[in-house]
Short mmCIF file of C-alpha atoms in Angstrom, two decimals:
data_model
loop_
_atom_site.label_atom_id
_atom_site.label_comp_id
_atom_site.label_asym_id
_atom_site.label_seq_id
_atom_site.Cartn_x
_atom_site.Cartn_y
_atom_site.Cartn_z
CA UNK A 745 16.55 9.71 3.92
CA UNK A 746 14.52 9.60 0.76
CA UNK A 747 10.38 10.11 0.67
CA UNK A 748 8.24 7.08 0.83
CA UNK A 749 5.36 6.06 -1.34
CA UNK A 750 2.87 3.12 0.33
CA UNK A 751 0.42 1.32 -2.78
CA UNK A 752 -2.43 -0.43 -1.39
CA UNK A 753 -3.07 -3.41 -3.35
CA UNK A 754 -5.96 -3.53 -5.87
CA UNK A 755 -9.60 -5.01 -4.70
CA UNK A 756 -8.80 -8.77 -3.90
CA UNK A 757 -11.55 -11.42 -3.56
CA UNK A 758 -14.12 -9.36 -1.50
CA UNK A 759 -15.95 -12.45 -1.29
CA UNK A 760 -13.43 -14.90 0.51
CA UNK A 761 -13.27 -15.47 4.56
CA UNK A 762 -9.71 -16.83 4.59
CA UNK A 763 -5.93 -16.03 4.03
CA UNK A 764 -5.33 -18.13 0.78
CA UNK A 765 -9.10 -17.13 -1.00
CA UNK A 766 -8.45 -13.15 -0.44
CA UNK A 767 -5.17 -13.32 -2.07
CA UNK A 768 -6.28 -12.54 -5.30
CA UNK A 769 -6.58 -9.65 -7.33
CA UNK A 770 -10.65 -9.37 -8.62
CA UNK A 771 -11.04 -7.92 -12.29
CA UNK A 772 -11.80 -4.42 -10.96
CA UNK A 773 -8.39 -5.01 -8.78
CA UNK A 774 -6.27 -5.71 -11.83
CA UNK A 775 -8.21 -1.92 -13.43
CA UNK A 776 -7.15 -0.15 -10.79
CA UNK A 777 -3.57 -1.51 -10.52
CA UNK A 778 -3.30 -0.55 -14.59
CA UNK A 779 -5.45 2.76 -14.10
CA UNK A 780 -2.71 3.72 -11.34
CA UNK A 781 0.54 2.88 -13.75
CA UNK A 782 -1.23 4.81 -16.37
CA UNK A 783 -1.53 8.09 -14.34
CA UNK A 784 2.15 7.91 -12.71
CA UNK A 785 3.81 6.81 -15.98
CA UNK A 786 1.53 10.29 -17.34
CA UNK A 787 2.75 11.94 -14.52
CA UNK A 788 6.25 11.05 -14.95
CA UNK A 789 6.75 10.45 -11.21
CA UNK A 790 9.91 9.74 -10.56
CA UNK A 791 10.27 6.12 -8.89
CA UNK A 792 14.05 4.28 -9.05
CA UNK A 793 12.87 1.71 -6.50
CA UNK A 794 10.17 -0.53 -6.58
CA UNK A 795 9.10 -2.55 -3.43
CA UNK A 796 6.41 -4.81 -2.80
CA UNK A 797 5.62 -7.66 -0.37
CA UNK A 798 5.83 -11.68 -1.29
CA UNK A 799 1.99 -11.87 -1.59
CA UNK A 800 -0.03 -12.40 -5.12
CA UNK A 801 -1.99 -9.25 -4.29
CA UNK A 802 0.82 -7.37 -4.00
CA UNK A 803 3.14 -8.65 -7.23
CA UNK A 804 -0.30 -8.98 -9.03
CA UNK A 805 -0.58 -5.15 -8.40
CA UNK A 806 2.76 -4.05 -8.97
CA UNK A 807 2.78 -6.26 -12.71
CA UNK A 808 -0.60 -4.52 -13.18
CA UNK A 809 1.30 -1.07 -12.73
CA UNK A 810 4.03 -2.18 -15.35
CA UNK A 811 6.77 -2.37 -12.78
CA UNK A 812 9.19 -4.62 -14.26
CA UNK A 813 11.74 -4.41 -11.59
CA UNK A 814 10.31 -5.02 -7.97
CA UNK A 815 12.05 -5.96 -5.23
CA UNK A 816 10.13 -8.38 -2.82
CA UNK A 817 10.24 -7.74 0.30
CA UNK A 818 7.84 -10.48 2.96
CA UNK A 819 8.45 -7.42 6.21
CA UNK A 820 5.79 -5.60 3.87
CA UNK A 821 3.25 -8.16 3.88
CA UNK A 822 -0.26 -7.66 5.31
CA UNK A 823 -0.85 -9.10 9.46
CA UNK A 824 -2.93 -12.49 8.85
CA UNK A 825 -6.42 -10.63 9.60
CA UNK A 826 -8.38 -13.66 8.48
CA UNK A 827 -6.76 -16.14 10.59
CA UNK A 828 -7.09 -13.84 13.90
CA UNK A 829 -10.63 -13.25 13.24
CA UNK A 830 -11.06 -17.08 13.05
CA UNK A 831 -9.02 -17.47 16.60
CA UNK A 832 -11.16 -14.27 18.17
CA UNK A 833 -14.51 -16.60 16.89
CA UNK A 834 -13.13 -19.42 18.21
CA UNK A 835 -11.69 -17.64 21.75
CA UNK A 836 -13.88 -14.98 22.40
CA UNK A 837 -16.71 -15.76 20.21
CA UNK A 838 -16.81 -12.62 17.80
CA UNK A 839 -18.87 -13.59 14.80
CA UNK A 840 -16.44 -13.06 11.46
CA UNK A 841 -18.65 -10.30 9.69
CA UNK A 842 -20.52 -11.36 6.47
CA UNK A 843 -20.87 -7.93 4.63
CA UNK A 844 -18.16 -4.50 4.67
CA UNK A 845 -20.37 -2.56 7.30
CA UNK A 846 -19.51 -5.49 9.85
CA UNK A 847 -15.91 -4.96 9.48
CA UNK A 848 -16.16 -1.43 10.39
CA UNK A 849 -16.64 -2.73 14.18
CA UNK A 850 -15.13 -5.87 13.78
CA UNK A 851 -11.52 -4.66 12.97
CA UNK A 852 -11.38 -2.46 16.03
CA UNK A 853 -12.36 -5.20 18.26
CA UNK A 854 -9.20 -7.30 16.71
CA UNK A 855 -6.76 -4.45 16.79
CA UNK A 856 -7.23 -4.46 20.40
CA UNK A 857 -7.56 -7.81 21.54
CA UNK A 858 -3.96 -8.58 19.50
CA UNK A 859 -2.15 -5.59 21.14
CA UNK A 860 -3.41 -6.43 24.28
CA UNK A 861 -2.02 -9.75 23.67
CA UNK A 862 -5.39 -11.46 23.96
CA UNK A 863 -5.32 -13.58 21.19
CA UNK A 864 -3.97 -16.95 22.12
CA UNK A 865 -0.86 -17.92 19.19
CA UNK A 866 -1.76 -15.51 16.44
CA UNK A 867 0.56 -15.90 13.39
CA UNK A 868 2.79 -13.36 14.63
CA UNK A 869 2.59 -10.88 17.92
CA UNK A 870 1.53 -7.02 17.57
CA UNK A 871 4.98 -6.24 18.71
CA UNK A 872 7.04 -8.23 15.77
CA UNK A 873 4.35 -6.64 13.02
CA UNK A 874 5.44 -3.34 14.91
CA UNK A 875 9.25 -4.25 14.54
CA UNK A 876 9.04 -5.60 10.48
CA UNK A 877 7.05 -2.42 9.76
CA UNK A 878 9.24 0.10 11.04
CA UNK A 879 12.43 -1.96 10.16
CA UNK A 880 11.88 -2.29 6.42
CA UNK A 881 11.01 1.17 6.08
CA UNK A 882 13.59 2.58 7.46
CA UNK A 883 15.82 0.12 5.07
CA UNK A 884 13.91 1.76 2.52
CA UNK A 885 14.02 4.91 3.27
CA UNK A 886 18.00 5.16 3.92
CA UNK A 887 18.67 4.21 -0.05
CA UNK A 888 18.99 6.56 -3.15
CA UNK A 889 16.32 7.88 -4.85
CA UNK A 890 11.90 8.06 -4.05
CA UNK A 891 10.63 4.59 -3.67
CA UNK A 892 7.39 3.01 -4.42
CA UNK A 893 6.21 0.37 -1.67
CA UNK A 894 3.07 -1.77 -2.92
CA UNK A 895 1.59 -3.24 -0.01
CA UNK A 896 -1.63 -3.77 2.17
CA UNK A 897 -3.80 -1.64 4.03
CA UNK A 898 -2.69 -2.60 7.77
CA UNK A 899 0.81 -2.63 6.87
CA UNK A 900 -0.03 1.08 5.43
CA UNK A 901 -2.07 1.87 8.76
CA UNK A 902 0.86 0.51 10.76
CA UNK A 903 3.18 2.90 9.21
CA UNK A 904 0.95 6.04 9.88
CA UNK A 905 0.56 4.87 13.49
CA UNK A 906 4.35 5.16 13.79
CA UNK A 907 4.54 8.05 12.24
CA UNK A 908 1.58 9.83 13.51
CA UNK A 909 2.06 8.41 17.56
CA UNK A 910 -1.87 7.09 16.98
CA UNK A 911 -3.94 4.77 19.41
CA UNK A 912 -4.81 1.23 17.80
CA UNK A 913 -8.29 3.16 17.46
CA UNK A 914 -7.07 5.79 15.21
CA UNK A 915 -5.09 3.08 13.66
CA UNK A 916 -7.82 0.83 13.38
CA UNK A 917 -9.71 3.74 11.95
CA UNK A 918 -7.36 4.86 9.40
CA UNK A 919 -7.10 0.89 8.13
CA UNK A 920 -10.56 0.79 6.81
CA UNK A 921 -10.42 4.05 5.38
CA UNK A 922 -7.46 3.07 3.21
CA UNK A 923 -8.91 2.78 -0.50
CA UNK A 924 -7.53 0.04 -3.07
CA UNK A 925 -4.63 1.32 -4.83
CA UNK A 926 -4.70 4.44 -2.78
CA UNK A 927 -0.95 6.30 -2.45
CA UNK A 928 0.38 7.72 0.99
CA UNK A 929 3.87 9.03 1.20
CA UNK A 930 6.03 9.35 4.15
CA UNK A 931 8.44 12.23 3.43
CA UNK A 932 11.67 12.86 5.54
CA UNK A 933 11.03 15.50 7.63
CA UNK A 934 13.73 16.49 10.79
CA UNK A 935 15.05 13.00 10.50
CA UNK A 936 11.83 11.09 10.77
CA UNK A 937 9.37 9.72 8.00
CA UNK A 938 6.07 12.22 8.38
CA UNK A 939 2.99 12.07 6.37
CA UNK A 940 2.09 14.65 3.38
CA UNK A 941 -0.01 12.51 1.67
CA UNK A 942 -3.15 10.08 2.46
CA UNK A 943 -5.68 7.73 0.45
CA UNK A 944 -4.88 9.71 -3.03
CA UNK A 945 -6.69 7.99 -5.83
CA UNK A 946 -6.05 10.76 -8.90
CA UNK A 947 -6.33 7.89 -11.14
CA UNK A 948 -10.01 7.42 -9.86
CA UNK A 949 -11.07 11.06 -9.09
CA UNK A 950 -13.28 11.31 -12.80
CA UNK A 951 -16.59 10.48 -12.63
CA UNK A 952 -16.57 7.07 -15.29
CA UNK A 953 -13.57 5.66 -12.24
CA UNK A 954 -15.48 6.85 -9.07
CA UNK A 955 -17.06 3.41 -8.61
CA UNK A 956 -13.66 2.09 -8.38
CA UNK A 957 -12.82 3.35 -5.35
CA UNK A 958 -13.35 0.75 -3.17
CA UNK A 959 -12.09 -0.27 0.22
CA UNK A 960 -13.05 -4.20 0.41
#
């Protein structure tokens, strides 16, 4: 097994209520994604493998980090949050939040109304986003040489559940603490994939970056 590195996408279209509008990187999303292949290229982290899921968020991120060779991968993709909150408005009348501080109740509520299986037809079931999470990284993680996964946050929260044996509230928890273009690795430890690192932003630590760390 090899160690693990999970890339949240830069800031997409805060402002957009739907699947297709959100995936988008903003202008302070494409900054982040080039502040972040700055500091590793600086670094001179050691990456053979580059991963990153099927959506423009994530490609947009990993071009932004001036990854050149990427293999896409649609198992890393984020869960369809948009279109579930839509279905728990229309099923169970949860108002879709307007502003970040409503998601930080909202996403909790979803978490556990799609595990529980009480969302009627969501785009997939909490038990195949389980399976295509844990199946792609352990794909990943049985090939040569440290790996760089960009990604989304619930994907990345999904992967620490595993890994940590969390509730869906400590998932859902972890998910909006997940900063854009954040960096969590999953090193092999005993034959299993165990965190060491969580939500590192070193390319945004200094003070003219700190209003770059963003979670929406």
């Amino acid at each position: 097994m090899t160690h693990i590195t999970l890339i949240r996408h830069g800031q997409a279209n805060t402002e957009a209520r739907d699947e297709v509008s959100y995936d988008r990187l903003s202008p302070l999303g494409h900054q982040q994604a080039d502040w972040l292949g700055q500091y590793l290229a600086s670094s001179n982290a050691h990456h053979p493998r580059v991963y990153s899921g099927t959506l423009t968020r994530h490609i947009e991120t990993a071009s932004g980090m001036g990854c050149t060779e990427v293999t896409q991968d649609a198992r890393l993709n984020e869960m369809e949050y948009f279109t579930m909150a839509q279905a728990m408005q229309e099923q169970h009348g949860l108002a879709i939040p307007e502003e970040r501080e409503g998601f930080i109740a909202h996403l909790p509520k979803v978490f556990k109304a799609w595990a529980a299986g009480e969302i009627d037809n969501p785009p997939e079931s909490w038990c195949d986003f389980e399976h295509r999470t844990q199946s792609v990284l352990a794909e990943i993680a049985a090939g040569e040489g440290p790996a760089l996964v960009v990604t989304s946050g619930g994907f990345i929260s999904m992967a620490m559940r595993q890994a940590m044996g969390l509730d869906t509230d400590g998932m859902a928890r972890m998910a909006l603490a997940i900063m854009n273009t954040s960096m969590h690795r999953l090193f092999p430890i005993g034959g299993h994939l165990s965190p060491v690192l969580f939500n590192a932003v070193p390319h945004l630590d200094n003070s003219e970056r700190q209003h770059a760390q963003t979670h929406l």
